[in-house]
Coordinates of C-alpha atoms in Angstrom, one line a residue:
Chain E
M1470 CA 24.3 14.5 -10.0
L1471 CA 21.9 12.5 -12.1
E1472 CA 23.2 11.3 -15.4
L1473 CA 21.4 9.3 -18.1
K1474 CA 23.6 7.6 -20.6
N1475 CA 22.4 6.1 -23.9
I1476 CA 18.9 5.2 -22.6
V1477 CA 16.8 3.1 -25.0
K1478 CA 13.3 2.0 -24.4
Y1479 CA 11.0 0.3 -26.9
F1480 CA 7.3 -0.4 -26.3
N1481 CA 5.9 -3.7 -27.7
K1482 CA 9.3 -4.7 -28.9
G1483 CA 9.3 -7.4 -31.5
T1484 CA 5.7 -6.8 -32.5
P1485 CA 4.2 -4.9 -35.5
S1486 CA 3.2 -2.1 -33.2
E1487 CA 6.8 -1.6 -32.0
T1488 CA 7.5 2.0 -31.1
I1489 CA 10.5 3.6 -29.7
A1490 CA 9.8 5.7 -26.6
I1491 CA 13.3 6.8 -25.7
N1492 CA 15.9 6.8 -28.4
H1493 CA 19.5 6.8 -27.2
L1494 CA 18.9 9.6 -24.8
N1495 CA 21.7 11.3 -22.9
L1496 CA 21.1 13.8 -20.2
Q1497 CA 23.0 15.3 -17.2
I1498 CA 21.2 17.1 -14.4
K1499 CA 23.3 19.0 -11.9
P1500 CA 22.4 19.3 -8.2
G1501 CA 20.0 22.2 -7.7
D1502 CA 18.9 22.3 -11.3
F1503 CA 15.2 23.0 -11.9
V1504 CA 14.6 21.5 -15.4
T1505 CA 11.3 22.0 -17.2
V1506 CA 10.5 19.4 -19.9
I1507 CA 8.2 20.1 -22.8
G1508 CA 7.4 18.0 -25.9
G1509 CA 4.4 16.7 -27.9
N1510 CA 2.3 13.7 -26.9
G1511 CA 4.4 10.5 -27.3
A1512 CA 7.7 12.4 -27.1
G1513 CA 8.8 10.2 -24.2
K1514 CA 8.6 12.7 -21.4
S1515 CA 6.6 10.6 -19.0
T1516 CA 8.6 7.4 -19.9
L1517 CA 11.8 9.3 -19.1
L1518 CA 10.6 10.1 -15.6
N1519 CA 9.3 6.6 -15.2
I1520 CA 12.7 5.2 -16.2
I1521 CA 14.5 7.6 -13.8
A1522 CA 12.2 6.6 -10.9
G1523 CA 12.3 2.9 -11.8
S1524 CA 8.6 2.2 -12.5
V1525 CA 9.6 1.4 -16.1
E1526 CA 12.8 -0.4 -16.9
A1527 CA 14.9 0.8 -19.8
D1528 CA 15.9 -1.7 -22.4
S1529 CA 19.5 -0.5 -22.2
G1530 CA 21.5 2.4 -20.9
L1531 CA 22.8 3.7 -17.6
I1532 CA 21.2 5.7 -14.9
L1533 CA 23.9 7.2 -12.8
L1534 CA 23.2 8.9 -9.5
N1535 CA 26.4 10.4 -8.2
D1536 CA 28.2 8.0 -10.4
V1537 CA 26.5 4.9 -9.0
D1538 CA 24.5 2.9 -11.5
M1539 CA 20.9 2.7 -10.4
S1540 CA 19.5 0.9 -13.5
F1541 CA 19.1 -2.4 -11.7
V1542 CA 17.8 -1.0 -8.4
N1543 CA 14.1 -1.6 -7.8
E1544 CA 11.6 1.2 -7.8
H1545 CA 10.9 1.0 -4.1
K1546 CA 14.6 1.1 -3.3
R1547 CA 15.1 4.2 -5.4
A1548 CA 12.4 5.9 -3.5
P1549 CA 14.7 7.6 -1.0
Y1550 CA 16.3 9.5 -3.8
F1551 CA 13.3 10.5 -5.8
G1552 CA 10.0 12.3 -4.9
R1553 CA 7.2 11.9 -7.3
V1554 CA 4.0 13.7 -8.2
F1555 CA 1.9 12.2 -10.9
Q1556 CA -0.4 13.7 -13.5
D1557 CA -3.5 12.0 -12.0
P1558 CA -4.3 13.5 -8.6
M1559 CA -5.6 10.1 -7.6
S1560 CA -2.3 8.4 -8.1
G1561 CA -0.2 10.2 -5.5
T1562 CA -2.2 9.5 -2.4
C1563 CA -4.1 6.7 -0.7
A1564 CA -7.7 7.7 -1.0
D1565 CA -8.9 5.5 1.8
M1566 CA -6.4 6.8 4.3
S1567 CA -6.4 10.1 6.1
I1568 CA -4.1 13.0 5.4
I1569 CA -2.1 12.2 8.5
E1570 CA -1.7 8.6 7.5
N1571 CA -0.6 9.5 4.0
L1572 CA 2.0 12.0 5.3
T1573 CA 3.2 9.3 7.7
I1574 CA 3.8 6.9 4.8
A1575 CA 5.7 9.5 3.0
Y1576 CA 7.7 10.4 6.1
G1577 CA 8.9 6.8 6.4
R1578 CA 10.5 6.8 3.0
G1579 CA 13.9 5.2 3.1
R1580 CA 13.3 3.8 6.5
P1581 CA 12.5 0.2 7.4
R1582 CA 8.9 -0.5 8.1
T1583 CA 8.7 -3.0 10.9
I1584 CA 6.1 -4.4 13.2
F1585 CA 8.1 -3.0 16.2
K1586 CA 6.8 0.5 15.9
W1587 CA 3.4 2.0 15.8
F1588 CA 2.5 3.6 12.5
L1589 CA 1.2 6.9 13.8
Q1590 CA 3.7 8.6 16.1
R1591 CA 2.4 11.4 18.3
K1592 CA 5.7 13.2 18.2
D1593 CA 5.4 13.8 14.5
M1594 CA 2.0 15.4 14.6
D1595 CA 3.1 18.9 15.3
Y1596 CA 5.5 18.8 12.4
F1597 CA 2.8 17.5 10.0
T1598 CA 0.3 20.1 11.1
Q1599 CA 2.9 22.8 10.5
Q1600 CA 3.8 21.4 7.1
V1601 CA 0.1 21.2 6.0
K1602 CA -0.4 24.7 7.3
S1603 CA 2.4 26.0 5.2
L1604 CA 0.4 24.9 2.1
D1605 CA -2.1 27.6 3.1
L1606 CA -5.1 25.6 2.0
G1607 CA -6.9 25.4 5.3
L1608 CA -6.3 21.6 5.4
E1609 CA -4.7 21.7 8.8
N1610 CA -8.2 21.3 10.3
R1611 CA -9.0 18.3 8.2
L1612 CA -6.0 16.1 9.0
N1613 CA -8.0 13.1 10.0
E1614 CA -10.3 13.2 7.0
K1615 CA -9.8 10.7 4.2
V1616 CA -7.8 12.0 1.3
G1617 CA -10.5 10.7 -1.1
L1618 CA -12.7 13.6 0.1
L1619 CA -10.3 16.3 -1.0
S1620 CA -10.4 18.0 -4.4
G1621 CA -7.8 17.3 -7.1
G1622 CA -5.8 20.4 -6.3
Q1623 CA -5.8 19.8 -2.6
R1624 CA -4.7 16.2 -3.3
Q1625 CA -1.9 17.4 -5.6
A1626 CA -0.7 19.8 -2.9
I1627 CA -0.7 17.0 -0.3
T1628 CA 1.2 14.8 -2.8
L1629 CA 3.8 17.5 -3.3
L1630 CA 4.3 17.7 0.4
M1631 CA 4.6 14.0 0.6
A1632 CA 7.1 13.9 -2.2
T1633 CA 9.3 16.4 -0.6
M1634 CA 9.2 15.7 3.1
R1635 CA 11.0 12.9 4.8
Q1636 CA 13.2 12.2 7.7
R1637 CA 16.8 11.3 7.3
P1638 CA 17.1 7.7 6.1
S1639 CA 18.1 5.0 8.6
E1640 CA 21.7 5.0 9.7
K1641 CA 22.4 1.9 7.8
V1642 CA 21.3 3.5 4.6
I1643 CA 23.3 6.7 5.3
K1644 CA 26.4 4.6 5.9
R1645 CA 25.8 2.5 2.7
D1646 CA 25.2 5.6 0.5
Y1647 CA 28.1 7.5 1.9
V1648 CA 30.4 4.8 0.9
R1649 CA 28.5 4.1 -2.4
F1650 CA 28.5 7.7 -3.5
C1651 CA 32.1 8.4 -2.5
E1652 CA 34.1 8.9 -5.6
T1653 CA 37.7 8.1 -4.5
D1654 CA 38.7 6.1 -1.6
K1655 CA 35.8 3.9 -0.6
A1656 CA 37.6 2.0 2.1
H1657 CA 38.7 5.2 3.7
A1658 CA 35.1 6.6 3.5
K1659 CA 33.7 3.5 5.2
E1660 CA 36.2 3.9 8.1
A1661 CA 35.4 7.6 8.4
V1662 CA 31.7 7.2 8.5
N1663 CA 31.8 4.3 10.9
L1664 CA 34.1 6.2 13.2
A1665 CA 31.9 9.4 13.0
F1666 CA 28.8 7.4 13.9
L1667 CA 30.5 5.7 16.8
E1668 CA 31.7 9.0 18.1
A1669 CA 28.2 10.5 17.7
K1670 CA 26.7 7.6 19.6
K1671 CA 29.3 7.8 22.3
A1672 CA 28.8 11.5 22.7
K1673 CA 25.1 11.0 23.0
K1674 CA 25.5 8.3 25.6
D1675 CA 27.9 10.4 27.6
S1676 CA 25.8 13.4 27.7
I1677 CA 22.8 11.4 28.7
K1678 CA 24.8 9.9 31.5
E1679 CA 25.9 13.4 32.6
L1680 CA 22.4 14.6 32.5
K1681 CA 21.2 11.9 34.8
Q1682 CA 23.8 12.9 37.4
K1683 CA 22.8 16.5 37.3
G1684 CA 19.5 16.0 39.0
L1685 CA 17.4 18.5 37.0
S1686 CA 13.6 18.8 37.1
K1687 CA 11.6 16.8 34.6
A1688 CA 10.9 19.7 32.3
E1689 CA 14.5 20.8 32.2
R1690 CA 15.7 17.3 31.6
Q1691 CA 13.3 17.1 28.6
V1692 CA 14.8 20.2 27.1
E1693 CA 18.3 19.0 27.6
L1694 CA 17.5 15.6 26.1
E1695 CA 16.0 17.3 23.1
K1696 CA 19.2 19.3 22.6
I1697 CA 21.3 16.1 22.8
N1698 CA 19.1 14.4 20.2
T1699 CA 19.3 17.4 17.9
A1700 CA 23.1 17.4 18.1
Y1701 CA 23.1 13.7 17.4
E1702 CA 20.8 14.1 14.4
K1703 CA 23.0 16.9 13.1
A1704 CA 26.1 14.8 13.4
I1705 CA 24.5 11.9 11.6
S1706 CA 22.8 14.0 8.9
E1707 CA 26.1 15.5 7.8
Y1708 CA 26.9 12.1 6.2
D1709 CA 23.5 11.9 4.5
L1710 CA 24.1 12.1 0.8
T1711 CA 20.7 10.9 -0.3
K1712 CA 19.7 14.3 -1.6
Q1713 CA 16.3 14.1 -3.2
I1714 CA 15.3 14.8 -6.8
L1715 CA 11.7 15.8 -7.4
L1716 CA 10.0 14.4 -10.4
L1717 CA 6.9 16.2 -11.5
D1718 CA 4.9 14.6 -14.3
E1719 CA 2.5 17.2 -15.5
H1720 CA 1.3 17.5 -12.0
T1721 CA -1.0 20.5 -12.8
A1722 CA -2.5 19.1 -16.1
A1723 CA -5.7 17.8 -14.5
L1724 CA -6.4 21.0 -12.5
D1725 CA -8.3 24.2 -13.4
P1726 CA -6.1 27.2 -14.3
K1727 CA -6.5 28.9 -10.9
T1728 CA -5.7 25.7 -8.9
A1729 CA -2.9 24.9 -11.3
S1730 CA -1.2 28.2 -10.6
K1731 CA -1.7 27.8 -6.9
V1732 CA -0.1 24.3 -7.0
L1733 CA 2.8 25.6 -9.1
E1734 CA 3.3 28.4 -6.6
I1735 CA 3.5 25.8 -3.8
T1736 CA 5.9 23.8 -6.0
E1737 CA 8.2 26.7 -6.4
K1738 CA 8.1 27.5 -2.7
I1739 CA 8.9 24.0 -1.7
V1740 CA 11.7 23.6 -4.2
D1741 CA 13.3 26.9 -3.1
E1742 CA 13.0 26.0 0.5
H1743 CA 14.6 22.6 0.2
Q1744 CA 16.9 23.5 -2.7
L1745 CA 15.6 20.5 -4.5
T1746 CA 16.8 19.2 -7.9
T1747 CA 13.6 19.1 -9.9
I1748 CA 12.5 17.8 -13.3
M1749 CA 9.0 19.1 -14.2
I1750 CA 7.1 18.0 -17.3
T1751 CA 4.6 20.5 -18.5
H1752 CA 2.4 21.2 -21.5
N1753 CA 2.1 24.8 -20.7
M1754 CA 4.8 26.8 -22.6
K1755 CA 4.5 29.8 -20.3
D1756 CA 5.1 27.7 -17.2
A1757 CA 8.0 26.0 -18.9
I1758 CA 9.6 29.4 -19.5
R1759 CA 8.7 30.9 -16.2
Y1760 CA 9.9 28.2 -13.9
G1761 CA 13.3 26.6 -13.5
N1762 CA 16.7 27.5 -14.8
R1763 CA 16.9 25.0 -17.6
L1764 CA 14.5 23.9 -20.3
I1765 CA 14.6 20.8 -22.5
M1766 CA 12.4 19.9 -25.3
M1767 CA 11.9 16.3 -26.3
S1768 CA 10.8 14.8 -29.5
R1769 CA 10.6 11.1 -30.5
G1770 CA 12.5 10.0 -27.5
K1771 CA 15.4 12.5 -27.8
V1772 CA 16.3 15.8 -26.3
V1773 CA 16.1 18.2 -29.2
V1774 CA 16.4 21.6 -27.4
D1775 CA 18.4 22.2 -24.3
V1776 CA 18.7 25.8 -23.0
S1777 CA 19.7 27.1 -19.7
G1778 CA 20.7 30.1 -17.7
E1779 CA 20.6 33.5 -19.5
E1780 CA 19.5 32.0 -22.7
K1781 CA 16.4 30.5 -21.1
K1782 CA 15.4 33.8 -19.5
K1783 CA 15.2 35.4 -22.9
L1784 CA 12.8 32.7 -24.3
T1785 CA 9.3 33.6 -25.4
V1786 CA 6.4 31.3 -26.2
E1787 CA 6.6 32.1 -29.9
H1788 CA 10.3 31.6 -30.0
L1789 CA 9.8 28.3 -28.3
L1790 CA 7.2 27.2 -30.8
N1791 CA 9.5 28.1 -33.6
M1792 CA 12.3 26.1 -32.1
F1793 CA 9.9 23.2 -31.7
Q1794 CA 9.0 23.2 -35.3
V1795 CA 12.6 23.4 -36.5
A1796 CA 13.6 20.6 -34.2
S1797 CA 11.0 18.2 -35.2
K1798 CA 10.0 19.0 -38.8
D1799 CA 7.9 15.9 -39.5
D1800 CA 5.5 16.0 -36.7
A1801 CA 5.6 19.7 -35.9
M1802 CA 2.2 20.4 -37.3
S1803 CA 0.2 18.1 -35.1
D1804 CA 2.4 18.8 -32.1
S1805 CA 2.2 22.6 -32.3
A1806 CA -1.5 22.3 -32.6
I1807 CA -1.6 20.4 -29.4
L1808 CA 0.9 22.6 -27.6
G1809 CA -0.4 26.0 -28.9
Chain A
M667 CA -40.1 -22.9 18.7
L668 CA -38.0 -24.4 21.4
D669 CA -36.4 -26.6 18.8
Y670 CA -35.5 -23.6 16.7
L671 CA -34.0 -21.9 19.7
N672 CA -31.9 -25.0 20.4
T673 CA -30.3 -24.6 17.0
I674 CA -29.0 -21.1 17.8
P675 CA -25.8 -22.0 19.8
G676 CA -24.8 -24.4 17.0
A677 CA -25.3 -21.7 14.4
L678 CA -23.3 -19.2 16.6
N679 CA -20.5 -21.7 16.9
L680 CA -20.3 -22.2 13.1
A681 CA -20.6 -18.4 12.7
F682 CA -17.6 -17.8 15.0
I683 CA -15.5 -20.5 13.4
W684 CA -16.2 -19.3 9.9
C685 CA -15.8 -15.7 10.8
I686 CA -12.2 -16.5 11.5
A687 CA -11.8 -17.6 7.9
G688 CA -13.8 -14.5 7.0
I689 CA -11.3 -12.3 8.8
G690 CA -8.5 -14.0 6.7
V691 CA -10.4 -13.2 3.6
Y692 CA -11.0 -9.6 4.8
I693 CA -7.2 -9.2 4.6
T694 CA -7.0 -10.1 0.9
F695 CA -10.4 -8.9 -0.3
K696 CA -10.7 -5.6 1.5
I697 CA -7.2 -4.6 2.5
L698 CA -5.2 -5.9 -0.5
D699 CA -8.2 -5.6 -2.9
I700 CA -7.4 -9.1 -4.3
P701 CA -10.0 -11.8 -4.3
D702 CA -7.8 -14.8 -3.3
L703 CA -9.2 -18.1 -4.3
T704 CA -6.5 -20.2 -2.5
V705 CA -8.9 -20.2 0.4
D706 CA -10.9 -23.2 -0.8
G707 CA -7.7 -25.3 -0.7
S708 CA -6.0 -23.8 2.4
F709 CA -9.1 -24.2 4.5
V710 CA -9.0 -28.0 3.9
T711 CA -5.2 -28.1 4.4
G712 CA -5.6 -26.6 7.8
A713 CA -8.3 -29.2 8.7
F714 CA -6.2 -32.1 7.4
V715 CA -3.0 -31.0 9.1
F716 CA -4.9 -30.7 12.3
A717 CA -6.6 -34.1 11.9
V718 CA -3.3 -35.8 11.1
V719 CA -1.5 -34.3 14.1
V720 CA -4.3 -35.1 16.5
T721 CA -4.9 -38.6 15.3
N722 CA -1.2 -39.3 15.6
G723 CA -1.4 -38.3 19.3
G724 CA -0.4 -34.7 19.0
H725 CA -1.8 -32.0 21.2
Y726 CA -4.7 -30.0 19.7
L727 CA -2.9 -26.7 20.2
L728 CA 0.0 -28.1 18.2
G729 CA -2.5 -29.3 15.5
M730 CA -4.0 -25.8 15.3
L731 CA -0.5 -24.2 15.2
L732 CA 0.7 -26.5 12.4
G733 CA -2.5 -26.0 10.5
F734 CA -1.9 -22.3 10.7
V735 CA 1.7 -22.7 9.5
A736 CA 0.5 -25.0 6.6
G737 CA -1.9 -22.2 5.6
L738 CA 0.9 -19.7 5.7
L739 CA 2.8 -21.9 3.2
C740 CA -0.2 -22.2 0.9
G741 CA -0.6 -18.4 0.8
L742 CA 3.2 -18.1 0.3
I743 CA 3.0 -20.2 -2.8
T744 CA 0.1 -18.1 -4.2
G745 CA 2.1 -15.0 -3.4
L746 CA 5.3 -16.3 -5.0
L747 CA 3.5 -17.3 -8.1
Y748 CA 2.3 -13.7 -8.3
A749 CA 5.5 -12.0 -7.2
L750 CA 8.1 -14.1 -9.0
L751 CA 6.3 -15.3 -12.1
G752 CA 4.0 -12.3 -12.6
I753 CA 0.8 -14.5 -12.7
P754 CA -2.2 -12.3 -11.8
P755 CA -3.1 -13.0 -8.2
I756 CA -6.6 -14.4 -8.9
L757 CA -5.1 -17.0 -11.3
S758 CA -2.2 -17.8 -8.9
G759 CA -4.9 -18.5 -6.3
I760 CA -6.8 -20.8 -8.6
L761 CA -3.6 -22.7 -9.4
T762 CA -2.6 -23.1 -5.8
Q763 CA -6.2 -24.2 -5.0
L764 CA -6.1 -26.9 -7.7
A765 CA -2.7 -28.1 -6.5
L766 CA -3.8 -28.2 -2.9
W767 CA -6.4 -30.8 -3.8
S768 CA -3.6 -33.3 -4.4
V769 CA -1.5 -31.9 -1.6
N770 CA -4.3 -32.3 0.9
L771 CA -4.7 -36.0 -0.1
I772 CA -1.0 -36.5 0.3
I773 CA -1.2 -35.0 3.8
S774 CA -4.1 -37.3 4.7
S775 CA -2.4 -40.4 3.1
N776 CA -5.1 -40.6 0.4
R777 CA -8.0 -40.6 2.8
S778 CA -10.8 -38.3 1.8
N779 CA -12.1 -38.2 5.3
I780 CA -10.4 -38.4 8.7
S781 CA -12.5 -38.8 11.7
I782 CA -11.4 -37.1 15.0
S783 CA -13.9 -38.5 17.5
V784 CA -14.1 -36.7 20.8
R785 CA -14.3 -40.1 22.5
N786 CA -10.8 -41.1 21.3
F787 CA -9.0 -37.8 21.1
D788 CA -8.5 -34.9 23.3
V789 CA -9.8 -31.8 21.6
M790 CA -10.4 -28.2 22.6
F791 CA -14.1 -28.1 21.7
S792 CA -16.6 -30.2 19.8
Q793 CA -20.2 -30.3 18.5
I794 CA -21.2 -32.4 21.4
N795 CA -20.8 -29.6 23.9
V796 CA -22.1 -26.5 22.1
Y797 CA -22.3 -24.1 25.0
D798 CA -18.7 -24.8 26.1
T799 CA -17.6 -24.4 22.5
L800 CA -19.2 -21.0 22.2
W801 CA -17.0 -19.0 24.6
K802 CA -13.9 -20.7 23.3
V803 CA -14.5 -19.9 19.7
A804 CA -15.6 -16.4 20.5
L805 CA -12.5 -15.9 22.6
I806 CA -10.3 -17.1 19.7
A807 CA -12.0 -14.7 17.3
A808 CA -11.6 -11.8 19.8
I809 CA -7.9 -12.6 20.3
L810 CA -7.4 -12.7 16.5
I811 CA -9.1 -9.4 16.0
G812 CA -6.9 -7.9 18.8
V813 CA -3.7 -9.3 17.2
L814 CA -4.7 -8.1 13.7
Y815 CA -5.6 -4.7 15.1
W816 CA -2.1 -4.4 16.6
F817 CA -0.5 -5.7 13.4
F818 CA -2.3 -3.3 11.0
G819 CA -1.5 -0.4 13.4
T820 CA 2.3 -1.0 13.0
Q821 CA 4.4 0.5 10.3
L822 CA 4.5 -2.8 8.4
G823 CA 0.8 -3.3 8.7
C824 CA 0.0 0.1 7.5
S825 CA 2.3 -0.3 4.6
I826 CA 0.2 -3.3 3.6
R827 CA -2.9 -1.2 3.8
A828 CA -1.2 1.4 1.6
T829 CA -0.2 -1.3 -0.9
G830 CA -3.8 -2.4 -1.3
N831 CA -5.0 1.1 -1.6
N832 CA -2.6 2.5 -4.1
S833 CA 0.4 0.4 -5.1
K834 CA 1.8 3.0 -7.5
M835 CA 2.0 5.5 -4.6
S836 CA 3.3 2.9 -2.2
K837 CA 6.2 2.0 -4.5
A838 CA 7.0 5.7 -5.0
H839 CA 7.4 5.9 -1.2
G840 CA 9.7 3.0 -0.8
I841 CA 7.2 0.3 0.1
N842 CA 8.1 -3.1 -1.2
T843 CA 4.7 -3.9 -2.6
K844 CA 5.4 -7.4 -3.8
F845 CA 6.8 -8.4 -0.4
N846 CA 3.7 -7.0 1.2
V847 CA 1.3 -8.8 -1.1
V848 CA 3.1 -12.1 -0.4
L849 CA 3.1 -11.5 3.3
A850 CA -0.6 -10.6 3.4
L851 CA -1.6 -13.6 1.3
A852 CA 0.4 -15.9 3.6
L853 CA -1.1 -14.3 6.7
S854 CA -4.6 -14.5 5.2
N855 CA -4.3 -18.2 4.3
G856 CA -2.8 -19.0 7.6
I857 CA -5.8 -17.6 9.4
V858 CA -8.2 -19.4 7.0
A859 CA -6.4 -22.7 7.6
L860 CA -6.7 -22.1 11.4
S861 CA -10.4 -21.7 10.8
G862 CA -10.4 -25.0 8.9
A863 CA -8.6 -26.7 11.8
M864 CA -11.2 -25.4 14.1
L865 CA -14.1 -26.6 12.0
A866 CA -12.6 -30.0 11.7
Q867 CA -12.3 -30.1 15.5
Y868 CA -15.8 -28.9 16.0
Q869 CA -17.5 -31.2 13.6
G870 CA -15.3 -34.2 14.5
F871 CA -13.9 -34.9 11.0
A872 CA -11.9 -33.4 8.2
D873 CA -13.2 -33.9 4.7
I874 CA -11.6 -33.2 1.3
N875 CA -14.7 -31.4 0.2
M876 CA -15.2 -29.2 3.3
G877 CA -13.5 -26.3 1.6
R878 CA -15.6 -26.2 -1.5
G879 CA -17.2 -22.8 -1.7
A880 CA -15.3 -21.6 1.5
I881 CA -14.4 -18.4 -0.3
V882 CA -18.0 -17.6 -0.9
I883 CA -19.1 -18.2 2.7
C884 CA -16.2 -16.0 3.8
L885 CA -17.1 -13.4 1.3
S886 CA -20.7 -13.4 2.5
A887 CA -19.5 -12.7 6.0
V888 CA -17.2 -9.9 4.9
V889 CA -19.7 -8.4 2.5
I890 CA -22.8 -8.6 4.8
G891 CA -20.8 -7.3 7.7
G892 CA -19.3 -4.5 5.6
L893 CA -22.6 -3.4 4.3
I894 CA -24.2 -3.2 7.7
F895 CA -21.2 -1.4 9.2
S896 CA -20.4 0.8 6.2
K897 CA -22.1 3.9 7.6
F898 CA -20.4 4.1 11.0
A899 CA -17.3 1.9 11.1
K900 CA -14.2 4.0 11.0
N901 CA -12.1 2.2 13.5
F902 CA -10.2 -0.8 12.0
A903 CA -11.1 -3.1 14.9
V904 CA -14.8 -2.3 14.4
R905 CA -14.5 -3.1 10.7
L906 CA -12.8 -6.4 11.5
S907 CA -15.6 -7.2 14.0
S908 CA -18.1 -6.5 11.3
V909 CA -17.0 -9.8 9.8
I910 CA -18.3 -11.6 12.9
V911 CA -21.6 -9.9 12.6
G912 CA -21.8 -10.7 8.9
S913 CA -20.9 -14.3 9.7
I914 CA -23.6 -14.6 12.4
I915 CA -26.2 -13.2 10.1
Y916 CA -25.2 -15.6 7.4
F917 CA -25.4 -18.6 9.7
F918 CA -28.8 -17.5 11.1
I919 CA -30.1 -17.5 7.5
Y920 CA -28.4 -20.8 6.9
Q921 CA -29.7 -22.5 10.0
S922 CA -33.2 -21.1 9.6
V923 CA -33.7 -22.3 6.0
I924 CA -32.3 -25.7 7.0
F925 CA -34.6 -25.8 10.0
F926 CA -37.6 -24.9 7.9
G927 CA -36.9 -27.7 5.6
L928 CA -34.7 -26.6 2.7
E929 CA -32.7 -29.4 1.3
A930 CA -29.1 -29.2 2.4
N931 CA -28.0 -29.8 -1.2
L932 CA -29.5 -26.4 -2.2
M933 CA -27.4 -24.6 0.4
K934 CA -24.6 -23.7 -2.0
L935 CA -27.1 -22.2 -4.4
L936 CA -28.6 -20.2 -1.6
T937 CA -25.2 -19.0 -0.4
A938 CA -24.3 -17.9 -3.9
V939 CA -27.6 -16.0 -4.2
V940 CA -27.1 -14.3 -0.8
V941 CA -23.6 -13.2 -1.7
A942 CA -24.7 -12.0 -5.1
I943 CA -27.4 -9.9 -3.5
F944 CA -25.2 -8.4 -0.9
L945 CA -22.4 -7.7 -3.3
G946 CA -24.9 -6.1 -5.6
I947 CA -26.7 -3.9 -3.1
P948 CA -24.3 -0.9 -3.3
Y949 CA -24.5 -0.9 -7.1
I950 CA -28.3 -1.2 -7.0
R951 CA -28.5 1.7 -4.6
R952 CA -26.1 3.8 -6.7
T953 CA -27.9 3.2 -10.0
Y954 CA -31.4 1.9 -10.0
I955 CA -32.7 3.3 -6.8
A956 CA -31.0 6.6 -7.4
R957 CA -32.6 6.7 -10.8
I958 CA -36.1 6.0 -9.5
Q959 CA -35.5 8.9 -7.1
K960 CA -34.3 11.1 -9.9
F961 CA -37.3 10.1 -12.1
H962 CA -39.7 11.2 -9.3
D963 CA -37.9 14.4 -8.7
N964 CA -37.9 15.2 -12.4
Q965 CA -41.6 14.4 -12.6
K966 CA -42.2 16.9 -9.8
M967 CA -40.1 19.5 -11.6
K968 CA -42.1 19.0 -14.8
R969 CA -45.3 19.5 -12.9
G970 CA -43.8 22.7 -11.6
G971 CA -43.3 21.5 -8.1

């Protein structure tokens, strides 16, 4: 669960142009929620996402992820928990690197990057191809092309893929987070996870030993080895609590209507598939109503409307605009003009 | 004519020695996208450390190694100024470069010039034996390219490439961009200092002024090479090798104009002009030449062609 408590963020604090971007904001997001965020320009939507992801530091307030305070954790260390897609299609990918290289960078999220391993691993290629194929954009034939040559929509689709795919984090991180996110008996949790990992490792070692004695053919051995590895991965992954939260910052704003709807379709598909907790900022009221199970409206750095479940399903665009005007009387005129 | 041909091995030697510094600059200028001005100082640091080690009876390999390490430290300082104090990288480089002037004089015990004569000291190569030098410096350059090709093919190396390409995206994917910038700056300056050590060894002395404009010479190698290879260089090793080609071209121009009687004092002016031209070519192509083309096309259209 992601919880924001009393977040305050000023821009240009202490100068005549001081503005408050986030004003004592409180928000709770449950696992599996798909939250759409709407609000006028300057309402603090993007700042909110930046604060969650760590690229902007809040002046005060707590960011709790499974009850652990993340507000002093650096952006790159928060990366295993958050996948991001930006408004600008150029921001989410490395233009000078190929699709494969970009995917490989994303795939290494939450893992140490050392000089002891080659960057491109042949064993991952099939998986990447299959993932890119699932986008249904015909990009699987252009995997070695530079991302800079792709269109904005294609780049956003790739970025979405990058934001959502990753391997399990390293064992060290899994262990640490299992203990960190454990609510009650931390010492006990530490013991349990250490024991489980030891057992998994021992099981793997034993089965490999057994395999060697069996005297199978090379192909058969390969299959068996893969099985052992899968079992090991499964045992380890059970302790992986670093469930991802997807942060989408108006990721379709720079795209034409057709491409935008295509990218949204892909978004929905990926979110459903991985059961991701998602926060999506949008300027399109229809999209805000159509997608997700919860809708929040922001104004002047505060959540002014928060509807979910059945209530959200009944919303209409007009209804929403009315709510917006009621919620923010002073700047409603200009904002509704922008949002209309 | 024969006289001119005789200058070629010397020019090649200088080209290979400077291309190593060029490769160092390639890391910051091309991969990190930061023009790092520490180079002017760290080049001399490498040379002086080498000179001090060798004149005190140390082995030349030890001298080159310590020169490299000294360069690493120079880059580390620039990097830390950027990462810990938030000073923009270009300014951090200028600060370190300024500080290194004094540090270099401390290293050399206030001598502005240290002579490493071949007659008195055992060195790897020198100006006196140009042909013997040639294969040695070429080999060092080749080894360096091999090592860097390996390094930038590893996970860490590629995360440095991503950092230079798009730091926002890199951070979002868990790459410690600050660490990577510091690492790359250190590595780059280490390589530059190695080149400085090699030049001191080759010409037989280290001088406090030998680094002045080093960044421009390195940039000329990087830019000329990059321009020539821009069309067909996809492989990273090839792109690194383009620095060698750029360096060779630069030193051919250099040696030629010296040979045909240009005053040596004008060389810095010439270097700056050459670099300005090569840096400007892509822009000239994009705008002016494209416009002339467009003008002609439009004229044709108006005439109904």
